[in-house]
Short mmCIF file of C-alpha atoms in Angstrom, two decimals:
data_model
loop_
_atom_site.label_atom_id
_atom_site.label_comp_id
_atom_site.label_asym_id
_atom_site.label_seq_id
_atom_site.Cartn_x
_atom_site.Cartn_y
_atom_site.Cartn_z
CA MET A 218 5.00 27.81 -8.91
CA LYS A 219 5.81 25.41 -6.10
CA PHE A 220 5.07 22.01 -7.57
CA ARG A 221 8.47 20.36 -7.09
CA ILE A 222 7.76 17.75 -4.45
CA MET A 223 11.00 15.85 -4.06
CA GLY A 224 13.44 18.66 -3.38
CA LEU A 225 13.67 18.44 0.41
CA ALA A 226 13.83 14.68 0.51
CA LEU A 227 16.34 14.57 -2.33
CA SER A 228 18.59 17.10 -0.63
CA LEU A 229 18.47 15.14 2.60
CA CYS A 230 19.33 11.92 0.85
CA LEU A 231 22.16 13.51 -1.10
CA VAL A 232 23.67 14.85 2.10
CA LEU A 233 23.57 11.44 3.71
CA SER A 234 24.38 9.18 0.81
CA SER A 235 27.03 7.82 -1.54
CA CYS A 236 29.44 6.79 1.19
CA GLY A 237 30.32 3.49 -0.40
CA GLY A 238 28.66 0.13 -0.38
CA GLN A 239 28.83 -0.86 3.27
CA ASP A 240 25.61 -1.75 5.06
CA GLY A 241 26.46 -1.04 8.67
CA GLY A 242 28.11 -4.34 9.49
CA GLY A 243 24.90 -6.14 10.38
CA GLN A 244 24.07 -3.71 13.20
CA VAL A 245 20.37 -3.56 14.06
CA SER A 246 19.08 -0.11 13.14
CA LEU A 247 17.51 2.33 15.57
CA LEU A 248 14.31 2.05 13.53
CA ALA A 249 14.15 -1.71 14.09
CA GLN A 250 14.92 -1.35 17.78
CA ALA A 251 12.26 1.33 18.26
CA ALA A 252 9.64 -0.69 16.37
CA GLY A 253 10.58 -3.94 18.06
CA TRP A 254 10.78 -6.00 14.89
CA ASP A 255 13.02 -6.74 11.92
CA ASP A 256 12.81 -3.71 9.65
CA THR A 257 14.34 -5.56 6.69
CA GLN A 258 11.16 -7.61 6.27
CA THR A 259 8.34 -6.54 3.97
CA LEU A 260 5.89 -4.23 5.71
CA LEU A 261 3.85 -2.96 2.77
CA VAL A 262 3.06 -3.93 -0.80
CA ILE A 263 2.58 -0.80 -2.91
CA GLY A 264 1.56 -1.13 -6.54
CA GLY A 265 2.60 -4.77 -6.37
CA ARG A 266 6.09 -3.82 -5.13
CA GLU A 267 7.27 -5.12 -1.74
CA VAL A 268 8.48 -2.35 0.57
CA PRO A 269 10.74 -3.20 3.55
CA GLY A 270 9.76 -1.87 6.94
CA TRP A 271 12.72 0.48 7.31
CA ARG A 272 11.58 2.66 4.42
CA TYR A 273 8.22 3.30 6.04
CA LEU A 274 9.77 3.75 9.51
CA TYR A 275 12.23 6.29 8.09
CA TRP A 276 9.37 8.47 6.89
CA LEU A 277 7.43 7.91 10.12
CA ALA A 278 10.41 9.12 12.14
CA ALA A 279 10.75 12.16 9.86
CA ALA A 280 7.05 13.02 10.28
CA CYS A 281 7.33 12.66 14.06
CA ASP A 282 10.47 14.82 14.13
CA GLN A 283 8.65 17.57 12.27
CA VAL A 284 5.69 17.48 14.64
CA GLN A 285 8.01 17.51 17.66
CA GLU A 286 9.86 20.54 16.27
CA GLU A 287 6.62 22.44 15.66
CA TYR A 288 5.40 21.76 19.19
CA THR A 289 8.75 22.75 20.67
CA LEU A 290 8.79 26.05 18.77
CA SER A 291 5.25 26.84 19.92
CA GLY A 292 6.05 26.00 23.53
CA ALA A 293 3.19 23.49 23.69
CA GLU A 294 3.32 19.98 25.08
CA LEU A 295 3.19 17.28 22.41
CA ASP A 296 -0.13 15.43 22.51
CA TRP A 297 -0.35 12.50 20.10
CA GLN A 298 -4.05 12.11 20.88
CA ALA A 299 -4.90 15.67 19.81
CA ALA A 300 -7.73 15.75 17.29
CA VAL A 301 -6.66 16.20 13.66
CA GLY A 302 -9.38 15.91 11.04
CA THR A 303 -11.37 12.76 11.75
CA GLY A 304 -8.54 11.15 13.73
CA THR A 305 -5.65 12.00 16.01
CA LEU A 306 -2.21 13.52 15.55
CA ALA A 307 -0.77 10.00 15.78
CA ASP A 308 -3.08 8.88 12.97
CA GLU A 309 -1.98 11.85 10.85
CA VAL A 310 1.76 11.18 11.12
CA LYS A 311 1.16 7.51 10.37
CA ASP A 312 -0.82 8.45 7.25
CA GLN A 313 1.77 11.06 6.22
CA ALA A 314 4.53 8.48 6.41
CA LEU A 315 2.46 6.15 4.26
CA ARG A 316 1.93 8.91 1.68
CA ASP A 317 5.67 9.62 1.57
CA THR A 318 6.47 5.93 1.22
CA ALA A 319 3.91 5.55 -1.56
CA LEU A 320 5.32 8.57 -3.38
CA TYR A 321 8.86 7.20 -3.40
CA THR A 322 7.60 3.80 -4.46
CA GLN A 323 5.57 5.35 -7.26
CA VAL A 324 8.73 6.98 -8.60
CA GLU A 325 10.35 3.54 -8.78
CA LEU A 326 7.28 2.08 -10.46
CA TRP A 327 7.31 4.82 -13.08
CA ALA A 328 11.05 4.45 -13.63
CA GLU A 329 10.46 0.77 -14.42
CA GLN A 330 7.43 1.55 -16.59
CA TYR A 331 9.19 4.25 -18.63
CA GLY A 332 12.59 2.59 -18.73
CA TYR A 333 14.65 5.12 -16.82
CA THR A 334 17.74 3.86 -14.96
CA LEU A 335 20.47 5.78 -13.20
CA THR A 336 23.15 7.15 -15.52
CA GLN A 337 26.86 7.60 -14.97
CA GLU A 338 26.13 11.30 -14.49
CA ASP A 339 23.66 10.44 -11.74
CA GLN A 340 26.25 8.39 -9.93
CA ALA A 341 28.85 11.12 -10.35
CA SER A 342 26.48 13.72 -8.90
CA LEU A 343 26.06 11.61 -5.78
CA GLU A 344 29.80 11.35 -5.33
CA GLN A 345 30.27 15.08 -5.84
CA GLU A 346 27.52 15.90 -3.35
CA TRP A 347 29.04 13.56 -0.80
CA GLN A 348 32.46 15.17 -1.17
CA GLU A 349 30.94 18.59 -0.57
CA GLN A 350 28.83 17.54 2.39
CA THR A 351 31.61 15.65 4.16
CA ALA A 352 34.07 18.51 4.11
CA GLY A 353 33.82 18.55 7.90
CA GLY A 354 34.49 14.85 8.22
CA GLU A 355 32.87 11.62 7.10
CA GLU A 356 32.37 10.26 10.62
CA ALA A 357 29.94 13.04 11.49
CA ALA A 358 27.83 12.27 8.42
CA LEU A 359 27.82 8.57 9.31
CA ARG A 360 26.70 9.35 12.86
CA GLN A 361 23.87 11.43 11.42
CA LEU A 362 22.87 8.47 9.28
CA GLU A 363 22.81 6.18 12.29
CA SER A 364 20.63 8.61 14.27
CA GLN A 365 18.05 8.33 11.50
CA GLY A 366 18.18 4.56 11.46
CA LEU A 367 19.96 4.46 8.12
CA THR A 368 23.04 2.68 6.85
CA ARG A 369 25.11 3.75 3.87
CA GLU A 370 23.30 1.27 1.70
CA ARG A 371 19.86 2.47 2.77
CA ALA A 372 20.74 6.13 2.32
CA GLU A 373 22.01 5.41 -1.18
CA GLU A 374 18.75 3.63 -1.97
CA LEU A 375 16.72 6.66 -0.94
CA ALA A 376 19.04 8.99 -2.83
CA SER A 377 18.72 6.87 -5.96
CA VAL A 378 14.95 7.33 -5.86
CA GLY A 379 15.47 11.09 -5.79
CA LEU A 380 17.68 10.81 -8.87
CA LEU A 381 15.13 8.59 -10.61
CA TYR A 382 12.61 11.33 -9.98
CA ALA A 383 14.93 13.93 -11.49
CA GLY A 384 15.41 11.74 -14.57
CA LEU A 385 11.68 11.23 -15.01
CA TYR A 386 11.17 14.97 -14.57
CA ARG A 387 13.57 15.63 -17.42
CA MET A 388 11.79 13.03 -19.55
CA CYS A 389 8.49 14.86 -19.20
CA GLN A 390 10.16 18.00 -20.56
CA THR A 391 11.69 16.19 -23.55
CA GLU A 392 9.68 16.28 -26.76
CA GLY A 393 8.88 12.81 -28.03
CA SER A 394 9.33 11.19 -24.62
CA PRO A 395 6.57 8.80 -23.51
CA LEU A 396 6.19 11.01 -20.45
CA ALA A 397 5.92 14.31 -22.33
CA PRO A 398 2.44 15.91 -22.24
CA THR A 399 0.82 17.31 -25.37
CA GLN A 400 0.27 21.04 -25.76
CA GLU A 401 -3.45 20.42 -25.35
CA GLU A 402 -2.82 18.67 -22.05
CA LEU A 403 -0.60 21.52 -20.87
CA GLN A 404 -3.16 24.16 -21.79
CA ALA A 405 -5.93 22.28 -20.02
CA PHE A 406 -3.69 21.76 -17.01
CA ALA A 407 -2.83 25.47 -16.78
CA VAL A 408 -6.51 26.40 -16.79
CA GLN A 409 -7.39 23.71 -14.26
CA GLN A 410 -4.60 24.70 -11.85
CA GLY A 411 -5.02 28.46 -12.32
CA ILE A 412 -1.49 28.87 -13.65
CA VAL A 413 -0.72 32.29 -15.12
CA THR A 414 2.54 33.92 -16.25
CA VAL A 415 2.62 37.68 -15.79
CA ASP A 416 4.87 40.70 -15.60
CA ARG A 417 4.03 43.68 -13.42
CA ILE A 418 4.64 47.41 -13.34
CA PHE A 419 4.33 48.34 -9.68
CA TYR A 420 4.41 51.65 -7.82
CA PRO A 421 4.32 51.23 -4.01
CA ALA A 422 1.90 53.55 -2.23
CA GLY A 423 4.44 54.35 0.48
CA GLU A 424 3.84 57.66 2.22
CA ASP A 425 2.54 59.38 -0.91
CA ALA A 426 -0.21 57.37 -2.56
CA ASP A 427 -1.15 60.26 -4.85
CA ALA A 428 2.36 60.41 -6.30
CA ALA A 429 2.34 56.62 -6.84
CA ARG A 430 -1.05 56.87 -8.57
CA ALA A 431 0.28 59.61 -10.83
CA GLN A 432 3.26 57.42 -11.80
CA ALA A 433 0.90 54.57 -12.63
CA GLU A 434 -1.28 56.84 -14.77
CA LYS A 435 1.78 58.12 -16.64
CA ALA A 436 2.95 54.55 -17.29
CA PHE A 437 -0.52 53.50 -18.47
CA SER A 438 -0.63 56.43 -20.86
CA ALA A 439 2.80 55.50 -22.26
CA LEU A 440 1.63 51.93 -22.84
CA ASN A 441 -1.48 53.00 -24.69
CA GLY A 442 0.55 55.17 -27.05
CA ALA A 443 3.36 52.68 -27.64
CA ALA A 444 4.06 51.15 -31.03
CA ASP A 445 5.67 48.16 -29.27
CA GLN A 446 3.69 47.76 -26.09
CA ALA A 447 5.65 44.71 -24.94
CA GLU A 448 8.98 46.54 -25.14
CA VAL A 449 7.66 49.60 -23.30
CA PHE A 450 6.03 47.45 -20.63
CA THR A 451 9.28 45.59 -19.96
CA ALA A 452 11.20 48.84 -19.64
CA LEU A 453 8.63 50.37 -17.30
CA ALA A 454 8.44 47.22 -15.17
CA SER A 455 12.22 47.13 -14.79
CA ALA A 456 12.31 50.76 -13.67
CA ALA A 457 9.37 50.46 -11.23
CA GLY A 458 9.15 49.02 -7.72
CA ASP A 459 8.78 45.26 -8.32
CA PRO A 460 12.16 43.52 -8.64
CA ALA A 461 10.65 40.05 -9.12
CA GLY A 462 10.18 40.46 -12.86
CA PRO A 463 8.07 38.06 -14.93
CA ARG A 464 6.81 35.19 -12.83
CA THR A 465 4.56 32.17 -13.17
CA ILE A 466 1.96 32.02 -10.42
CA THR A 467 -0.71 29.62 -9.35
CA VAL A 468 -3.87 31.34 -8.22
CA GLY A 469 -3.90 31.13 -4.43
CA ASP A 470 -0.15 30.69 -3.91
CA GLY A 471 0.21 34.15 -2.37
CA MET A 472 2.77 35.51 -4.83
CA LEU A 473 0.34 38.29 -5.72
CA ASP A 474 -2.62 39.85 -3.91
CA PRO A 475 -5.93 38.04 -4.60
CA GLU A 476 -7.23 41.01 -6.59
CA LEU A 477 -4.17 40.89 -8.84
CA GLU A 478 -4.42 37.12 -9.27
CA GLU A 479 -8.01 37.48 -10.42
CA ALA A 480 -7.11 40.24 -12.85
CA ALA A 481 -4.16 38.26 -14.24
CA ALA A 482 -6.30 35.18 -14.83
CA ALA A 483 -8.81 37.28 -16.79
CA LEU A 484 -6.20 38.61 -19.25
CA GLU A 485 -5.49 37.13 -22.67
CA GLU A 486 -1.90 36.41 -23.64
CA GLY A 487 -0.14 39.69 -24.47
CA GLN A 488 -2.92 41.79 -22.96
CA CYS A 489 -2.31 44.49 -20.35
CA SER A 490 -4.59 45.30 -17.45
CA GLY A 491 -5.74 48.69 -16.35
CA ILE A 492 -4.38 50.32 -13.22
CA LEU A 493 -5.07 48.00 -10.28
CA GLU A 494 -5.07 49.50 -6.81
CA THR A 495 -4.32 47.45 -3.69
CA GLU A 496 -3.27 48.42 -0.20
CA ALA A 497 0.38 48.01 -1.23
CA GLY A 498 0.17 50.34 -4.21
CA PHE A 499 -0.69 50.52 -7.92
CA SER A 500 -0.04 47.77 -10.46
CA ILE A 501 -0.37 47.19 -14.19
CA LEU A 502 -0.16 43.56 -15.30
CA ARG A 503 0.71 41.97 -18.61
CA ARG A 504 -0.14 38.34 -19.36
CA LEU A 505 2.76 36.40 -20.89
CA SER A 506 2.88 33.04 -22.58
CA ASP A 507 3.53 30.19 -20.17
CA ASP A 508 6.96 28.56 -20.11
CA SER A 509 6.29 25.12 -21.64
CA GLN A 510 9.21 23.50 -19.82
CA GLU A 511 8.16 24.81 -16.43
CA LEU A 512 4.53 23.97 -17.10
CA ALA A 513 5.45 20.42 -18.14
CA GLY A 514 7.36 19.98 -14.90
CA ALA A 515 4.38 21.15 -12.86
CA TRP A 516 2.11 18.84 -14.87
CA PHE A 517 4.44 15.92 -14.15
CA ASP A 518 4.49 16.55 -10.41
CA VAL A 519 0.70 16.64 -10.21
CA GLN A 520 0.40 13.44 -12.26
CA LEU A 521 2.93 11.76 -9.97
CA GLN A 522 1.12 12.88 -6.83
CA ASN A 523 -2.19 11.66 -8.21
CA ALA A 524 -0.68 8.30 -9.17
CA ALA A 525 0.82 7.92 -5.69
CA ALA A 526 -2.51 8.77 -4.08
CA ASP A 527 -4.31 6.16 -6.22
CA VAL A 528 -1.73 3.36 -6.09
CA SER A 529 -2.80 0.14 -4.40
CA VAL A 530 -1.47 -0.31 -0.86
CA GLU A 531 -1.55 -3.58 1.05
CA THR A 532 -0.82 -3.46 4.78
CA GLY A 533 -0.76 -6.17 7.39
CA GLU A 534 -1.03 -6.84 11.10
CA ARG A 535 2.40 -5.39 11.89
CA TYR A 536 1.54 -2.09 10.22
CA ASP A 537 -1.93 -1.98 11.77
CA GLN A 538 -0.52 -2.48 15.28
CA LEU A 539 2.25 0.10 14.91
CA ASP A 540 1.72 2.93 17.41
CA PRO A 541 3.52 6.13 16.29
CA ALA A 542 3.70 7.57 19.82
CA GLU A 543 5.28 4.41 21.26
CA PHE A 544 7.63 4.12 18.30
CA TYR A 545 8.81 7.72 18.54
CA THR A 546 9.25 7.62 22.31
CA ALA A 547 11.45 4.55 21.93
CA LEU A 548 13.38 6.15 19.05
CA GLU A 549 14.09 9.31 21.01
CA ARG A 550 15.32 7.26 23.95
CA LEU A 551 17.67 5.34 21.66
CA ARG A 552 18.97 8.53 20.09
CA GLU A 553 19.86 9.85 23.54
CA GLN A 554 21.76 6.64 24.37
CA PRO A 555 23.74 5.78 21.23
CA GLU A 556 26.17 3.64 23.18
CA GLN A 557 23.33 1.19 23.85
CA THR A 558 22.29 0.75 20.20
CA GLU A 559 25.02 -1.60 19.09
#
């Protein structure tokens, strides 16, 4: 399953954070210079919480960077007016930045609601990560911060949100926590999301499909005659051609062929399939019980995403007039001339 939604952002923040408490000495950030206004002022109100402009601009710059990289790799010329959905590419990056900002803000709102605050262990993990990431020198990390329009203080703020998320994630997996789902909720969620845990005996077709089919038939016969089918299945799966072992999939995530996903979803817990033939070879599946901890984590991420999508967002004239293409052009120019940003 690929439900964890904060990993990339958290890793980025950890790399760039926990440098101490300095705030950049009052220097105007690249984000503020590119936007042309004070990025410390409130730009958005999300869920009743005031959000300073720099947090939104940080995510806007990140979205623009990603688009620029994709265009560069494809060899195409970046066109901010290219049609995307019902709007333009510029509209899409602006909306993506708003979604990212809302998601981080929702984490803070939930941390307040459920009473989670950073622990000593959280703070220690930041320090440890910083020590590891600055092995090549602290100045280089600080320059990277500046290129993203961040100060030490701002990077630590973003990193702290990632750690709040991790703490809330653990809460949802802790029995008796106000965030922990019931078993009924987990079961309903698994069905709704198409989540299935399976093991597989797999014989690749290779250059001799008949030999692979014969191996599958022999394995199927051994399963049918086994006193302990689960034990025999595990042994056969380990000896066959699929090294992945038991895995939890979400129908449509591509971890298995569509035909195998459909067959897995149709099995009852503990039940084995027949021999399933695909272009890759021959498979026998066994449905396993879902990992409650993993399922609870996936449930939490979906609830968080839904809450962030539904949270109230108030914008204003400054946000409405913000042009992503103009902002990013100015930001790139500033990045190329760091000596002029002081």
